[in-house]
Tab-separated table of C-alpha atoms in Angstrom:
chain	number	residue	atom	x	y	z
A	19	MET	CA	-1.278	-24.486	114.139
A	20	ARG	CA	-3.902	-26.744	111.555
A	21	HIS	CA	-2.523	-29.965	110.730
A	22	GLU	CA	-3.804	-31.949	107.437
A	23	GLN	CA	-3.268	-35.448	106.120
A	24	THR	CA	-2.828	-36.875	102.997
A	25	GLU	CA	-2.226	-40.340	100.833
A	26	ILE	CA	0.139	-38.442	98.414
A	27	LEU	CA	1.612	-34.545	98.728
A	28	ILE	CA	2.907	-33.073	95.346
A	29	ILE	CA	4.534	-29.980	95.444
A	30	GLY	CA	4.408	-28.304	91.973
A	31	ALA	CA	1.402	-28.235	89.505
A	32	GLY	CA	4.059	-27.888	86.091
A	33	PRO	CA	3.993	-31.080	83.904
A	34	SER	CA	5.351	-33.669	86.180
A	35	GLY	CA	3.165	-32.463	88.931
A	36	SER	CA	-0.085	-32.839	87.404
A	37	VAL	CA	0.455	-36.361	85.347
A	38	ALA	CA	2.035	-38.103	88.396
A	39	ALA	CA	-1.262	-36.640	89.938
A	40	GLY	CA	-3.179	-38.244	87.173
A	41	LEU	CA	-1.502	-41.642	87.192
A	42	LEU	CA	-2.165	-41.425	90.911
A	43	ARG	CA	-5.739	-41.062	90.556
A	44	GLN	CA	-5.964	-43.756	88.186
A	45	GLN	CA	-4.631	-45.883	90.896
A	46	GLY	CA	-7.025	-44.584	93.443
A	47	ARG	CA	-5.022	-42.452	95.319
A	48	GLN	CA	-5.452	-39.130	97.644
A	49	VAL	CA	-3.664	-36.520	95.986
A	50	LEU	CA	-2.906	-32.969	97.005
A	51	VAL	CA	-1.280	-30.264	94.507
A	52	ILE	CA	1.240	-27.718	96.333
A	53	GLU	CA	1.927	-24.793	93.603
A	54	LYS	CA	3.040	-21.848	94.247
A	55	GLU	CA	1.680	-19.771	91.488
A	56	GLN	CA	-1.556	-18.894	90.116
A	57	PHE	CA	-2.418	-20.493	86.714
A	58	PRO	CA	-1.953	-20.087	83.575
A	59	ARG	CA	1.615	-18.316	83.976
A	60	PHE	CA	4.435	-18.239	81.582
A	61	SER	CA	7.463	-21.138	81.475
A	62	ILE	CA	9.333	-22.228	78.564
A	63	GLY	CA	10.357	-25.389	77.181
A	64	GLU	CA	7.615	-25.107	74.522
A	65	SER	CA	8.355	-27.961	72.264
A	66	LEU	CA	7.229	-31.656	73.443
A	67	LEU	CA	8.462	-34.522	71.990
A	68	PRO	CA	6.268	-37.468	71.013
A	69	GLN	CA	7.333	-39.899	73.530
A	70	SER	CA	5.816	-37.512	76.377
A	71	MET	CA	2.847	-37.824	74.422
A	72	GLU	CA	2.438	-41.837	76.069
A	73	TYR	CA	2.259	-41.015	79.536
A	74	ILE	CA	-0.045	-37.777	79.101
A	75	GLU	CA	-2.557	-40.628	77.335
A	76	ALA	CA	-1.582	-42.830	80.252
A	77	ALA	CA	-2.668	-39.867	82.782
A	78	GLY	CA	-6.226	-39.683	80.831
A	79	PHE	CA	-5.384	-36.164	79.724
A	80	LEU	CA	-4.696	-36.785	75.782
A	81	GLN	CA	-8.044	-35.236	74.968
A	82	ASP	CA	-7.526	-32.359	77.020
A	83	VAL	CA	-4.347	-31.811	75.180
A	84	VAL	CA	-5.517	-32.927	71.742
A	85	GLU	CA	-8.293	-30.429	72.171
A	86	ALA	CA	-6.868	-27.290	73.317
A	87	GLY	CA	-5.542	-26.334	69.345
A	88	PHE	CA	-1.861	-26.504	70.097
A	89	GLN	CA	0.428	-26.269	67.207
A	90	TYR	CA	0.818	-29.977	65.184
A	91	LYS	CA	4.670	-31.019	65.487
A	92	ASN	CA	5.901	-33.797	63.658
A	93	GLY	CA	9.687	-33.289	63.613
A	94	ALA	CA	12.719	-30.965	64.172
A	95	ALA	CA	14.565	-28.893	61.006
A	96	PHE	CA	18.407	-27.710	62.113
A	97	GLN	CA	20.312	-24.793	59.815
A	98	ARG	CA	24.217	-24.409	59.952
A	99	GLY	CA	25.049	-21.529	57.414
A	100	GLU	CA	24.062	-22.625	54.041
A	101	LYS	CA	23.647	-26.329	55.484
A	102	GLN	CA	20.241	-27.614	56.218
A	103	THR	CA	18.330	-31.245	57.657
A	104	GLN	CA	15.148	-32.238	58.987
A	105	PHE	CA	14.207	-35.095	60.984
A	106	ASP	CA	10.406	-36.561	60.925
A	107	PHE	CA	10.242	-38.026	63.869
A	108	ARG	CA	7.338	-40.575	62.444
A	109	ASP	CA	10.422	-42.293	60.334
A	110	LYS	CA	11.982	-43.429	63.525
A	111	PHE	CA	13.725	-46.342	65.215
A	112	SER	CA	11.624	-46.999	67.818
A	113	LYS	CA	7.945	-47.704	68.490
A	114	GLY	CA	5.478	-45.328	69.625
A	115	TRP	CA	3.935	-41.690	69.164
A	116	GLY	CA	5.807	-39.840	65.905
A	117	THR	CA	3.742	-36.497	66.150
A	118	THR	CA	3.202	-33.975	69.065
A	119	TYR	CA	2.208	-30.157	69.937
A	120	GLN	CA	4.675	-27.182	70.553
A	121	VAL	CA	3.189	-25.396	73.230
A	122	GLN	CA	2.603	-21.968	74.859
A	123	ARG	CA	3.438	-23.362	78.145
A	124	ALA	CA	1.018	-21.028	80.116
A	125	ASP	CA	-1.639	-22.821	78.340
A	126	PHE	CA	-0.181	-26.400	77.972
A	127	ASP	CA	0.679	-26.699	82.015
A	128	HIS	CA	-2.954	-24.927	83.461
A	129	VAL	CA	-4.861	-27.887	80.319
A	130	LEU	CA	-2.604	-30.357	82.494
A	131	ALA	CA	-3.621	-28.988	85.947
A	132	LYS	CA	-7.319	-28.495	85.133
A	133	ALA	CA	-7.258	-32.389	83.992
A	134	ALA	CA	-6.041	-33.453	87.525
A	135	GLU	CA	-8.032	-31.259	89.228
A	136	LYS	CA	-11.062	-33.335	86.885
A	137	ALA	CA	-9.589	-36.402	87.469
A	138	GLY	CA	-10.258	-35.595	91.797
A	139	ALA	CA	-7.044	-34.292	92.545
A	140	GLU	CA	-6.788	-31.106	94.789
A	141	VAL	CA	-4.462	-27.980	93.416
A	142	ARG	CA	-4.005	-25.403	95.737
A	143	TYR	CA	-2.605	-21.982	93.925
A	144	ARG	CA	-0.387	-19.590	95.705
A	145	HIS	CA	0.281	-21.784	98.718
A	146	GLN	CA	3.922	-22.261	98.923
A	147	VAL	CA	5.847	-24.760	100.858
A	148	VAL	CA	8.388	-23.208	103.247
A	149	THR	CA	9.718	-25.991	105.396
A	150	VAL	CA	9.791	-29.799	104.927
A	151	ASN	CA	10.595	-32.738	107.457
A	152	VAL	CA	11.454	-35.878	106.488
A	153	ASP	CA	12.970	-37.344	109.610
A	154	GLY	CA	9.634	-38.589	110.978
A	155	GLU	CA	6.975	-41.659	109.969
A	156	ARG	CA	5.970	-39.786	107.340
A	157	PRO	CA	6.934	-36.235	105.219
A	158	GLN	CA	5.814	-33.085	106.697
A	159	VAL	CA	5.618	-29.645	105.225
A	160	THR	CA	4.253	-26.688	106.521
A	161	VAL	CA	3.004	-24.945	103.860
A	162	LEU	CA	1.815	-20.592	103.584
A	163	SER	CA	-1.297	-19.794	102.190
A	164	PRO	CA	-2.117	-16.617	99.918
A	165	GLU	CA	-4.189	-15.447	103.190
A	166	GLY	CA	-0.884	-15.411	105.251
A	167	GLU	CA	-2.195	-18.937	107.290
A	168	THR	CA	0.882	-21.132	108.252
A	169	TYR	CA	-0.406	-24.570	108.357
A	170	GLN	CA	0.925	-28.271	108.107
A	171	VAL	CA	0.502	-31.295	105.920
A	172	SER	CA	1.613	-34.657	106.219
A	173	ALA	CA	1.571	-37.249	103.550
A	174	ARG	CA	2.348	-41.278	102.915
A	175	PHE	CA	4.799	-40.018	100.351
A	176	LEU	CA	6.011	-36.943	98.591
A	177	LEU	CA	6.601	-35.874	95.267
A	178	ASP	CA	8.724	-32.545	94.586
A	179	ALA	CA	7.330	-31.581	90.976
A	180	SER	CA	8.498	-28.052	91.564
A	181	GLY	CA	10.682	-27.519	88.805
A	182	PHE	CA	13.299	-24.940	88.891
A	183	GLY	CA	11.750	-24.152	92.127
A	184	ARG	CA	13.906	-27.049	93.325
A	185	ILE	CA	12.173	-26.941	96.605
A	186	LEU	CA	13.346	-30.417	98.113
A	187	PRO	CA	17.394	-30.087	96.575
A	188	ARG	CA	17.080	-26.837	98.389
A	189	LEU	CA	15.389	-26.979	102.143
A	190	LEU	CA	17.176	-30.790	102.175
A	191	ASP	CA	20.454	-29.668	101.225
A	192	LEU	CA	20.489	-32.075	98.046
A	193	GLU	CA	21.833	-29.446	95.360
A	194	THR	CA	25.019	-30.799	93.503
A	195	PRO	CA	26.773	-28.705	90.989
A	196	SER	CA	26.162	-29.675	87.317
A	197	ALA	CA	28.952	-30.679	84.940
A	198	PHE	CA	27.950	-28.523	82.277
A	199	PRO	CA	29.324	-25.397	81.780
A	200	LEU	CA	27.821	-22.065	82.808
A	201	ARG	CA	25.110	-20.900	80.074
A	202	GLY	CA	22.269	-18.722	79.737
A	203	ALA	CA	19.666	-17.743	77.139
A	204	TYR	CA	17.538	-14.363	75.893
A	205	PHE	CA	13.848	-15.571	74.869
A	206	THR	CA	10.902	-13.973	74.009
A	207	HIS	CA	7.350	-14.707	72.099
A	208	VAL	CA	7.450	-12.349	68.675
A	209	GLN	CA	4.494	-12.079	66.155
A	210	ASP	CA	6.517	-14.136	63.249
A	211	ASN	CA	5.295	-12.924	60.138
A	212	ILE	CA	6.964	-15.729	58.259
A	213	PRO	CA	5.368	-16.065	54.667
A	214	SER	CA	3.511	-19.188	53.985
A	215	GLY	CA	5.197	-21.770	52.438
A	216	SER	CA	8.803	-20.554	53.437
A	217	PHE	CA	8.820	-22.351	56.845
A	218	ASP	CA	7.652	-25.869	58.024
A	219	ARG	CA	5.330	-24.731	61.479
A	220	ASN	CA	5.123	-28.406	62.166
A	221	LYS	CA	8.977	-28.963	63.016
A	222	ILE	CA	10.762	-27.139	65.751
A	223	LEU	CA	13.715	-25.003	64.176
A	224	ILE	CA	17.019	-25.072	65.672
A	225	SER	CA	19.884	-22.989	63.918
A	226	VAL	CA	23.682	-22.642	64.769
A	227	HIS	CA	25.720	-19.316	65.020
A	228	PRO	CA	27.668	-19.115	61.663
A	229	GLU	CA	30.818	-18.578	64.041
A	230	HIS	CA	30.107	-20.124	66.898
A	231	VAL	CA	29.301	-23.612	66.953
A	232	ASP	CA	27.915	-23.764	70.449
A	233	VAL	CA	25.821	-20.635	70.353
A	234	TRP	CA	22.388	-21.634	68.674
A	235	PHE	CA	18.949	-20.210	68.562
A	236	TRP	CA	15.420	-22.127	68.613
A	237	THR	CA	12.208	-20.737	66.999
A	238	ILE	CA	9.321	-22.671	68.112
A	239	PRO	CA	6.477	-21.822	65.919
A	240	PHE	CA	2.830	-21.811	67.728
A	241	SER	CA	-0.500	-22.160	66.025
A	242	ASN	CA	-1.306	-18.281	65.952
A	243	GLY	CA	1.384	-16.893	64.020
A	244	ARG	CA	3.588	-16.378	66.906
A	245	CYS	CA	6.444	-17.756	68.149
A	246	SER	CA	9.134	-18.541	70.333
A	247	GLN	CA	12.433	-17.471	69.676
A	248	GLY	CA	15.443	-17.675	72.117
A	249	VAL	CA	19.632	-17.854	72.180
A	250	VAL	CA	21.509	-20.057	74.117
A	251	ALA	CA	25.452	-19.700	74.625
A	252	ARG	CA	28.148	-19.775	77.402
A	253	THR	CA	27.345	-16.676	79.709
A	254	GLU	CA	30.455	-15.059	78.756
A	255	PHE	CA	29.390	-14.893	75.097
A	256	LEU	CA	25.755	-13.430	76.334
A	257	GLU	CA	27.664	-10.516	77.917
A	258	ARG	CA	29.560	-9.279	75.083
A	259	TYR	CA	26.300	-7.602	74.099
A	260	SER	CA	24.330	-4.831	75.361
A	261	GLY	CA	20.861	-3.042	75.837
A	262	THR	CA	17.884	-4.633	76.623
A	263	GLU	CA	17.181	-8.479	76.483
A	264	THR	CA	15.459	-7.793	73.381
A	265	GLU	CA	18.317	-5.841	72.232
A	266	ARG	CA	21.081	-8.211	72.592
A	267	LEU	CA	18.701	-10.895	71.229
A	268	GLN	CA	18.159	-8.955	68.334
A	269	ALA	CA	21.446	-8.076	67.747
A	270	ILE	CA	22.904	-12.266	68.166
A	271	ILE	CA	20.302	-12.839	65.521
A	272	ALA	CA	21.266	-10.375	62.768
A	273	GLU	CA	24.982	-12.348	63.001
A	274	THR	CA	23.070	-15.370	61.945
A	275	PRO	CA	21.379	-14.368	58.417
A	276	THR	CA	19.152	-17.615	57.450
A	277	LEU	CA	17.523	-16.825	60.598
A	278	ALA	CA	17.609	-12.816	60.758
A	279	SER	CA	16.126	-13.256	57.111
A	280	LEU	CA	13.394	-15.466	58.519
A	281	LEU	CA	12.385	-13.111	61.294
A	282	LYS	CA	13.038	-9.950	59.037
A	283	ASP	CA	8.940	-8.834	59.345
A	284	ALA	CA	8.960	-10.131	63.125
A	285	VAL	CA	7.325	-7.824	65.463
A	286	TRP	CA	8.932	-8.146	68.498
A	287	ASP	CA	6.068	-6.969	71.263
A	288	THR	CA	7.109	-9.117	74.223
A	289	PRO	CA	10.300	-7.601	75.796
A	290	ALA	CA	12.561	-10.777	76.147
A	291	ARG	CA	13.926	-12.478	79.196
A	292	LYS	CA	16.980	-13.814	80.161
A	293	LEU	CA	17.823	-17.024	82.331
A	294	THR	CA	21.193	-18.009	83.441
A	295	GLY	CA	22.951	-21.139	85.335
A	296	TYR	CA	19.833	-23.382	84.726
A	297	ALA	CA	21.585	-26.417	84.201
A	298	ALA	CA	21.327	-28.517	88.032
A	299	ASN	CA	22.065	-31.730	89.461
A	300	VAL	CA	21.177	-33.471	93.051
A	301	LYS	CA	23.322	-35.700	95.361
A	302	SER	CA	20.232	-38.323	95.027
A	303	LEU	CA	16.422	-38.282	93.409
A	304	TRP	CA	14.858	-39.769	95.963
A	305	GLY	CA	14.813	-40.456	100.049
A	306	PRO	CA	12.933	-41.830	102.724
A	307	GLY	CA	9.013	-41.193	101.666
A	308	TYR	CA	9.668	-38.914	98.929
A	309	ALA	CA	10.917	-38.555	95.418
A	310	LEU	CA	12.161	-35.622	92.843
A	311	LEU	CA	10.105	-35.401	89.951
A	312	GLY	CA	11.500	-33.763	86.156
A	313	ASN	CA	13.664	-30.353	86.635
A	314	ALA	CA	13.237	-30.897	90.629
A	315	GLY	CA	16.129	-33.557	90.036
A	316	GLU	CA	18.146	-32.579	87.050
A	317	PHE	CA	17.789	-30.493	84.050
A	318	LEU	CA	20.540	-30.912	81.539
A	319	ASP	CA	19.943	-28.111	78.421
A	320	PRO	CA	17.069	-27.103	76.211
A	321	VAL	CA	18.993	-27.830	73.139
A	322	PHE	CA	16.692	-31.197	72.050
A	323	SER	CA	13.766	-30.195	74.249
A	324	SER	CA	14.345	-33.272	76.863
A	325	GLY	CA	12.669	-31.097	79.582
A	326	VAL	CA	9.121	-31.961	79.647
A	327	THR	CA	9.754	-35.573	78.526
A	328	ILE	CA	12.148	-36.393	81.204
A	329	ALA	CA	9.478	-34.590	83.665
A	330	VAL	CA	6.709	-37.230	82.213
A	331	LYS	CA	8.610	-40.298	82.300
A	332	SER	CA	10.172	-39.766	86.023
A	333	ALA	CA	6.036	-39.035	86.814
A	334	SER	CA	5.553	-42.607	85.383
A	335	LEU	CA	8.220	-44.399	86.999
A	336	ALA	CA	7.877	-42.835	90.562
A	337	THR	CA	3.938	-43.383	90.518
A	338	ALA	CA	4.650	-47.186	89.151
A	339	ALA	CA	6.625	-47.753	92.264
A	340	ILE	CA	4.559	-45.972	94.691
A	341	ALA	CA	1.930	-48.353	93.280
A	342	ARG	CA	3.974	-51.273	93.988
A	343	GLU	CA	4.793	-49.709	97.466
A	344	PHE	CA	1.210	-49.007	98.354
A	345	ALA	CA	0.820	-52.833	97.541
A	346	GLY	CA	3.301	-53.956	100.526
A	347	GLU	CA	5.774	-54.517	98.064
A	348	LYS	CA	9.163	-53.979	98.542
A	349	VAL	CA	10.718	-51.001	96.534
A	350	ASP	CA	14.469	-50.271	95.995
A	351	TRP	CA	13.875	-46.685	94.656
A	352	GLN	CA	17.476	-46.585	93.470
A	353	ALA	CA	16.613	-49.938	91.259
A	354	ASP	CA	13.070	-49.127	90.515
A	355	TYR	CA	13.255	-45.566	90.135
A	356	ALA	CA	16.602	-43.091	90.084
A	357	ASP	CA	18.716	-45.843	87.725
A	358	PRO	CA	15.954	-46.185	85.012
A	359	LEU	CA	15.675	-42.477	84.977
A	360	LYS	CA	18.799	-41.655	85.058
A	361	GLY	CA	19.489	-43.821	82.267
A	362	GLY	CA	17.524	-41.814	79.608
A	363	VAL	CA	18.869	-38.751	81.054
A	364	ASP	CA	22.611	-40.165	79.945
A	365	ALA	CA	21.600	-40.743	76.316
A	366	PHE	CA	20.265	-37.321	76.586
A	367	ARG	CA	23.249	-35.821	78.176
A	368	ALA	CA	25.508	-38.007	75.373
A	369	PHE	CA	23.496	-35.985	72.644
A	370	VAL	CA	23.799	-32.700	74.119
A	371	GLU	CA	27.437	-32.699	75.197
A	372	SER	CA	28.319	-33.708	71.409
A	373	TRP	CA	26.189	-30.928	69.991
A	374	TYR	CA	27.895	-28.454	71.936
A	375	ALA	CA	31.586	-30.026	70.772
A	376	GLY	CA	30.302	-29.988	67.181
A	377	GLY	CA	30.643	-33.703	67.023
A	378	PHE	CA	26.792	-34.064	66.813
A	379	GLN	CA	26.561	-31.457	64.400
A	380	ASP	CA	28.678	-32.795	61.922
A	381	VAL	CA	27.059	-36.235	61.888
A	382	ILE	CA	23.492	-34.646	61.292
A	383	PHE	CA	25.059	-32.430	58.525
A	384	HIS	CA	26.847	-35.261	56.494
A	385	GLN	CA	25.968	-35.324	53.205
A	386	ASP	CA	26.013	-39.148	53.244
A	387	GLN	CA	23.826	-40.288	56.126
A	388	SER	CA	22.830	-43.890	56.641
A	389	PRO	CA	18.386	-43.735	56.541
A	390	GLU	CA	18.945	-46.190	59.900
A	391	ILE	CA	21.277	-44.728	61.651
A	392	ARG	CA	19.402	-41.317	61.008
A	393	ARG	CA	15.961	-43.041	62.289
A	394	MET	CA	17.794	-44.492	65.157
A	395	ILE	CA	18.922	-40.627	65.809
A	396	ALA	CA	15.495	-39.459	65.154
A	397	ALA	CA	13.899	-41.768	67.416
A	398	ILE	CA	16.398	-40.330	70.412
A	399	LEU	CA	15.351	-36.571	69.616
A	400	ALA	CA	11.781	-37.547	69.919
A	401	GLY	CA	12.496	-38.359	73.136
A	402	TYR	CA	12.699	-42.137	73.107
A	403	ALA	CA	15.832	-42.233	74.924
A	404	TRP	CA	14.917	-44.898	77.016
A	405	ASP	CA	14.715	-47.886	74.270
A	406	LYS	CA	17.402	-50.177	74.900
A	407	GLN	CA	16.839	-51.537	71.801
A	408	ASN	CA	18.311	-48.071	70.143
A	409	PRO	CA	22.155	-48.949	69.879
A	410	TYR	CA	22.744	-45.589	70.792
A	411	VAL	CA	20.724	-45.750	73.737
A	412	ALA	CA	22.114	-48.972	74.827
A	413	GLU	CA	25.792	-47.799	74.150
A	414	PRO	CA	25.500	-43.376	74.233
A	415	ARG	CA	29.164	-43.798	73.701
A	416	ARG	CA	28.307	-45.235	69.982
A	417	LEU	CA	27.951	-41.882	69.430
A	418	LYS	CA	31.811	-40.778	69.200
A	419	THR	CA	32.445	-43.554	67.097
A	420	LEU	CA	29.975	-42.028	64.340
A	421	GLU	CA	31.389	-39.059	65.020
A	422	GLN	CA	34.740	-40.211	63.989
A	423	LEU	CA	33.451	-41.584	61.193
A	424	CYS	CA	31.530	-38.730	59.693
A	425	ALA	CA	34.916	-36.239	60.503
A	426	ALA	CA	37.101	-38.848	58.849
């Protein structure tokens, strides 16, 4: 069997893998990326958060993303029945980017992967990792090429950026159940035909079902007159409906008058898809010679579009630790990588849990809101979940107090 060696082997060319590759190339590292699919390929997670732009810029990919022509995004809008509110991410507590983009992930991920190649990383599409061995001096993977050849690659360090493929968690028995209930989603892309002026295309729209506080919809507009439309609910709720995935999605939207009215002229020209049991967790985010990035480690929930931001933040933290380790420093991967990453994830988690319980919805739709607290909330919704200067990041349990005040 043919055997290769590289400094850094990355499994997956999605956002975390490509941004990690760009950051590592700036360190002068040799980078090989193994990607199972042929890009461009479909993916969800289409509404970026401004915090992610910091890491895209740091990787050297900013111009590539800006020039791709994606839909500009400056905030998030929410509606529940007749109640509406919105957050402008430029008016936030934390410093940093206040704008970003809403993207078709097939195109966005391809832009990042091509930028990584342009930076000097080698990306091999349609190559599949079939086994992993981390017991030796160096991590070693066995790869199946599209031509059917099996070969091995050993690396000084291995990064799993395989997303929902979760290569290392599956092959190394790292998976552990998520604490979140089993939820699913129906979703598709439509030609939305939303009249000009009736909808702010610079913001993602989150709509809440009028009778079920834990059922919500995303409407993510793109720059070409289309939008991503989906619904998220517990699987038992989704299974109440019959027909195709498209018919089920349309039926649930029909129960939500504000959203149904907005999409009344939409052309449903793409069959809807279904995703269930997406929440995931692992026993550890790192091990001897490897680390897990983004969704390969933990995925919470799509409600606040945190997935890509967590992915590229993990790439930044991991590559910084690799730089120190390769320079001969002693790196504590738990303290220097896993714990800092988990801190931001836990801040997001508090908001996700509160959203589904209804408390956070009561907060954002409350008629008497403190402008300063709104700016703190806007910062977290913009992705700044690692800014410990924000009281709701430093102590996420403060959110419970805020919920109680709004309920009083």
